[in-house]
Amino acid sequence: SQTIHQWPATLVQPVGSPLSLECTVEGTSNPNLYWYRQAAGRGLQLLFYSVGIGQISSEVPQNLSASRPQDRQFILSSKKLLLSDSGFYLCAWSGGIAVTQYFGPGTRLTVL
Amino acid sequence: RKEVEQDPGPFNVPEGATVAFNCTYSNSASQSFFWYRQDCRKEPKLLMSVYSSGNEDGRFTAQLNRASQYISLLIRDSKLSDSATYLCVVNEGTYKYIFGTGTRLKVLA
């Protein structure tokens, strides 16, 4: 069966510091991968999606970037965090032609 | 108009009650529809996909009305463990998923 992992689970970072969040998927190959952010009391906002290694599409311009160095690994990064980057970051995958998404456990980021 | 709209609630219902949520969407070309359940400070988990003919999974029934552009979720015989936020999700094709902000359900003993 497929599983999706994210780490760290929680993170507290100062403004201006760098960020690296990691997501890995097991039990499937060539998944579509997504990064979302959920701010308090708001819906999920799609940040990036990837259909393959090195292929990243950005949905919202911001100071975040994403990379997919391996088939089942998706990384979210920032060089300098802003206060507004605080939120719950969720990685998701979907497989092949199926559109159902499955989410990882998330990373709760607080920028102080 | 928001792309996907849900009543935020909260819906407070007694155990054993039947409760229904609606979700409206604006894009008539939307292709796939889902209900997810999200517990506090946890990730969304797929509850069920919503098919044109309607579908049922135990106490949960989902329906799609394309003409009026809404989907619904009916929960029968509510349990305390059903307390959560229910997210409506619409797929508009390719990789575009639009999430509602969720409806909070609280089942009371």
GROMACS .gro file of C-alpha atoms in nm:
model
  221
    1SER     CA    1   0.000   0.000   0.000
    2GLN     CA    2   0.105   0.358  -0.050
    3THR     CA    3   0.222   0.579   0.232
    4ILE     CA    4   0.331   0.941   0.240
    5HIS     CA    5   0.570   1.090   0.493
    6GLN     CA    6   0.649   1.447   0.585
    7TRP     CA    7   0.902   1.593   0.819
    8PRO     CA    8   0.948   1.767   1.041
    9ALA     CA    9   0.605   1.753   1.204
   10THR     CA   10   0.645   2.094   1.366
   11LEU     CA   11   0.890   2.375   1.315
   12VAL     CA   12   0.945   2.714   1.475
   13GLN     CA   13   1.172   2.943   1.276
   14PRO     CA   14   1.274   3.309   1.302
   15VAL     CA   15   1.191   3.556   1.027
   16GLY     CA   16   1.461   3.560   0.763
   17SER     CA   17   1.579   3.205   0.825
   18PRO     CA   18   1.584   2.935   0.553
   19LEU     CA   19   1.334   2.651   0.526
   20SER     CA   20   1.342   2.297   0.397
   21LEU     CA   21   1.044   2.063   0.426
   22GLU     CA   22   1.057   1.714   0.289
   23CYS     CA   23   0.793   1.477   0.159
   24THR     CA   24   0.839   1.120   0.041
   25VAL     CA   25   0.596   0.868  -0.099
   26GLU     CA   26   0.628   0.491  -0.079
   27GLY     CA   27   0.453   0.215  -0.264
   28THR     CA   28   0.393   0.390  -0.594
   29SER     CA   29   0.598   0.512  -0.886
   30ASN     CA   30   0.578   0.835  -1.085
   31PRO     CA   31   0.320   0.997  -0.858
   32ASN     CA   32   0.191   1.349  -0.911
   33LEU     CA   33   0.303   1.547  -0.607
   34TYR     CA   34   0.160   1.863  -0.454
   35TRP     CA   35   0.245   2.115  -0.185
   36TYR     CA   36  -0.041   2.297  -0.014
   37ARG     CA   37  -0.058   2.552   0.265
   38GLN     CA   38  -0.349   2.583   0.502
   39ALA     CA   39  -0.365   2.904   0.702
   40ALA     CA   40  -0.575   2.916   1.015
   41GLY     CA   41  -0.946   2.918   0.929
   42ARG     CA   42  -0.883   2.909   0.556
   43GLY     CA   43  -0.899   2.656   0.276
   44LEU     CA   44  -0.604   2.474   0.129
   45GLN     CA   45  -0.399   2.679  -0.114
   46LEU     CA   46  -0.203   2.492  -0.381
   47LEU     CA   47   0.158   2.612  -0.388
   48PHE     CA   48   0.332   2.374  -0.629
   49TYR     CA   49   0.270   2.055  -0.818
   50SER     CA   50   0.500   1.816  -1.000
   51VAL     CA   51   0.432   1.549  -1.260
   52GLY     CA   52   0.786   1.414  -1.269
   53ILE     CA   53   1.147   1.452  -1.162
   54GLY     CA   54   1.263   1.809  -1.209
   55GLN     CA   55   0.919   1.924  -1.330
   56ILE     CA   56   0.769   2.186  -1.102
   57SER     CA   57   0.473   2.413  -1.162
   58SER     CA   58   0.409   2.707  -0.935
   59GLU     CA   59   0.057   2.821  -0.866
   60VAL     CA   60   0.121   3.126  -0.653
   61PRO     CA   61   0.415   3.368  -0.672
   62GLN     CA   62   0.590   3.387  -0.336
   63ASN     CA   63   0.922   3.342  -0.167
   64LEU     CA   64   0.890   2.964  -0.165
   65SER     CA   65   1.034   2.716  -0.412
   66ALA     CA   66   0.998   2.344  -0.468
   67SER     CA   67   1.219   2.072  -0.607
   68ARG     CA   68   1.176   1.708  -0.699
   69PRO     CA   69   1.520   1.549  -0.700
   70GLN     CA   70   1.386   1.193  -0.704
   71ASP     CA   71   1.069   1.030  -0.828
   72ARG     CA   72   0.911   1.002  -0.485
   73GLN     CA   73   1.069   1.297  -0.309
   74PHE     CA   74   0.933   1.650  -0.302
   75ILE     CA   75   1.100   1.936  -0.117
   76LEU     CA   76   0.965   2.278  -0.025
   77SER     CA   77   1.221   2.548   0.043
   78SER     CA   78   1.266   2.911   0.122
   79LYS     CA   79   1.580   3.123   0.146
   80LYS     CA   80   1.422   3.377   0.385
   81LEU     CA   81   1.102   3.313   0.575
   82LEU     CA   82   0.837   3.579   0.627
   83LEU     CA   83   0.584   3.598   0.908
   84SER     CA   84   0.312   3.528   0.651
   85ASP     CA   85   0.472   3.191   0.574
   86SER     CA   86   0.334   3.049   0.898
   87GLY     CA   87   0.079   2.775   0.840
   88PHE     CA   88   0.014   2.406   0.801
   89TYR     CA   89   0.204   2.266   0.502
   90LEU     CA   90   0.062   1.957   0.344
   91CYS     CA   91   0.214   1.732   0.080
   92ALA     CA   92  -0.020   1.520  -0.130
   93TRP     CA   93   0.009   1.266  -0.407
   94SER     CA   94  -0.215   1.130  -0.677
   95GLY     CA   95  -0.140   0.847  -0.912
   96GLY     CA   96  -0.155   0.815  -1.290
   97ILE     CA   97  -0.494   0.905  -1.434
   98ALA     CA   98  -0.664   0.881  -1.096
   99VAL     CA   99  -0.741   1.222  -0.955
  100THR     CA  100  -0.793   1.126  -0.591
  101GLN     CA  101  -0.537   1.295  -0.369
  102TYR     CA  102  -0.390   1.154  -0.051
  103PHE     CA  103  -0.226   1.375   0.206
  104GLY     CA  104   0.075   1.341   0.428
  105PRO     CA  105   0.056   1.422   0.800
  106GLY     CA  106   0.168   1.781   0.744
  107THR     CA  107   0.424   2.020   0.892
  108ARG     CA  108   0.307   2.297   1.120
  109LEU     CA  109   0.534   2.596   1.066
  110THR     CA  110   0.544   2.897   1.295
  111VAL     CA  111   0.755   3.192   1.188
  112LEU     CA  112   0.836   3.432   1.471
  113ARG     CA  113  -1.854   3.429  -0.588
  114LYS     CA  114  -1.615   3.179  -0.434
  115GLU     CA  115  -1.519   2.884  -0.650
  116VAL     CA  116  -1.629   2.635  -0.384
  117GLU     CA  117  -1.855   2.741  -0.100
  118GLN     CA  118  -1.950   2.564   0.218
  119ASP     CA  119  -2.144   2.669   0.524
  120PRO     CA  120  -1.873   2.688   0.793
  121GLY     CA  121  -2.112   2.577   1.068
  122PRO     CA  122  -2.067   2.461   1.334
  123PHE     CA  123  -2.343   2.208   1.306
  124ASN     CA  124  -2.414   2.082   1.659
  125VAL     CA  125  -2.621   1.765   1.648
  126PRO     CA  126  -2.708   1.497   1.905
  127GLU     CA  127  -2.579   1.143   1.870
  128GLY     CA  128  -2.798   0.940   1.639
  129ALA     CA  129  -2.915   1.240   1.437
  130THR     CA  130  -2.902   1.272   1.061
  131VAL     CA  131  -2.714   1.572   0.929
  132ALA     CA  132  -2.657   1.699   0.576
  133PHE     CA  133  -2.403   1.940   0.430
  134ASN     CA  134  -2.410   2.108   0.093
  135CYS     CA  135  -2.130   2.249  -0.112
  136THR     CA  136  -2.172   2.467  -0.421
  137TYR     CA  137  -1.917   2.511  -0.697
  138SER     CA  138  -1.894   2.777  -0.965
  139ASN     CA  139  -1.719   2.604  -1.256
  140SER     CA  140  -1.968   2.402  -1.457
  141ALA     CA  141  -1.678   2.222  -1.628
  142SER     CA  142  -1.562   2.068  -1.298
  143GLN     CA  143  -1.493   1.703  -1.343
  144SER     CA  144  -1.449   1.523  -1.011
  145PHE     CA  145  -1.578   1.578  -0.663
  146PHE     CA  146  -1.475   1.458  -0.321
  147TRP     CA  147  -1.552   1.484   0.047
  148TYR     CA  148  -1.261   1.482   0.290
  149ARG     CA  149  -1.268   1.473   0.665
  150GLN     CA  150  -1.018   1.681   0.863
  151ASP     CA  151  -0.968   1.644   1.236
  152CYS     CA  152  -0.824   1.932   1.435
  153ARG     CA  153  -0.459   1.991   1.346
  154LYS     CA  154  -0.447   1.684   1.123
  155GLU     CA  155  -0.429   1.624   0.752
  156PRO     CA  156  -0.743   1.585   0.538
  157LYS     CA  157  -0.843   1.224   0.483
  158LEU     CA  158  -1.054   1.105   0.193
  159LEU     CA  159  -1.404   1.023   0.304
  160MET     CA  160  -1.554   0.948  -0.034
  161SER     CA  161  -1.556   1.041  -0.398
  162VAL     CA  162  -1.885   1.171  -0.534
  163TYR     CA  163  -2.027   1.009  -0.845
  164SER     CA  164  -2.298   1.136  -1.074
  165SER     CA  165  -2.529   0.855  -0.974
  166GLY     CA  166  -2.473   0.918  -0.604
  167ASN     CA  167  -2.291   0.678  -0.377
  168GLU     CA  168  -2.319   0.538  -0.031
  169ASP     CA  169  -2.063   0.407   0.215
  170GLY     CA  170  -2.220   0.281   0.533
  171ARG     CA  171  -2.380   0.575   0.712
  172PHE     CA  172  -2.249   0.825   0.456
  173THR     CA  173  -2.423   0.918   0.132
  174ALA     CA  174  -2.287   1.161  -0.124
  175GLN     CA  175  -2.477   1.312  -0.414
  176LEU     CA  176  -2.393   1.534  -0.707
  177ASN     CA  177  -2.633   1.773  -0.876
  178ARG     CA  178  -2.462   1.905  -1.189
  179ALA     CA  179  -2.758   2.115  -1.300
  180SER     CA  180  -2.755   2.316  -0.978
  181GLN     CA  181  -2.379   2.276  -0.927
  182TYR     CA  182  -2.374   2.137  -0.578
  183ILE     CA  183  -2.270   1.826  -0.396
  184SER     CA  184  -2.407   1.700  -0.069
  185LEU     CA  185  -2.302   1.474   0.214
  186LEU     CA  186  -2.556   1.301   0.438
  187ILE     CA  187  -2.450   1.137   0.762
  188ARG     CA  188  -2.701   0.907   0.928
  189ASP     CA  189  -2.694   0.789   1.289
  190SER     CA  190  -2.422   1.037   1.386
  191LYS     CA  191  -2.149   0.916   1.620
  192LEU     CA  192  -1.933   1.120   1.854
  193SER     CA  193  -1.639   1.016   1.638
  194ASP     CA  194  -1.795   1.191   1.336
  195SER     CA  195  -1.706   1.527   1.494
  196ALA     CA  196  -1.465   1.689   1.250
  197THR     CA  197  -1.446   1.941   0.967
  198TYR     CA  198  -1.576   1.816   0.633
  199LEU     CA  199  -1.405   1.957   0.325
  200CYS     CA  200  -1.563   1.969  -0.017
  201VAL     CA  201  -1.309   1.936  -0.300
  202VAL     CA  202  -1.366   1.996  -0.670
  203ASN     CA  203  -1.125   1.893  -0.941
  204GLU     CA  204  -1.136   2.119  -1.244
  205GLY     CA  205  -0.911   1.902  -1.454
  206THR     CA  206  -0.536   1.871  -1.487
  207TYR     CA  207  -0.396   1.940  -1.143
  208LYS     CA  208  -0.636   2.202  -1.023
  209TYR     CA  209  -0.817   2.110  -0.704
  210ILE     CA  210  -1.034   2.367  -0.534
  211PHE     CA  211  -1.098   2.319  -0.164
  212GLY     CA  212  -1.385   2.458   0.035
  213THR     CA  213  -1.304   2.604   0.374
  214GLY     CA  214  -1.494   2.322   0.542
  215THR     CA  215  -1.803   2.264   0.752
  216ARG     CA  216  -1.753   2.192   1.120
  217LEU     CA  217  -1.962   1.917   1.271
  218LYS     CA  218  -1.991   1.857   1.642
  219VAL     CA  219  -2.183   1.551   1.757
  220LEU     CA  220  -2.303   1.588   2.115
  221ALA     CA  221  -2.355   1.310   2.367
   0.00000   0.00000   0.00000
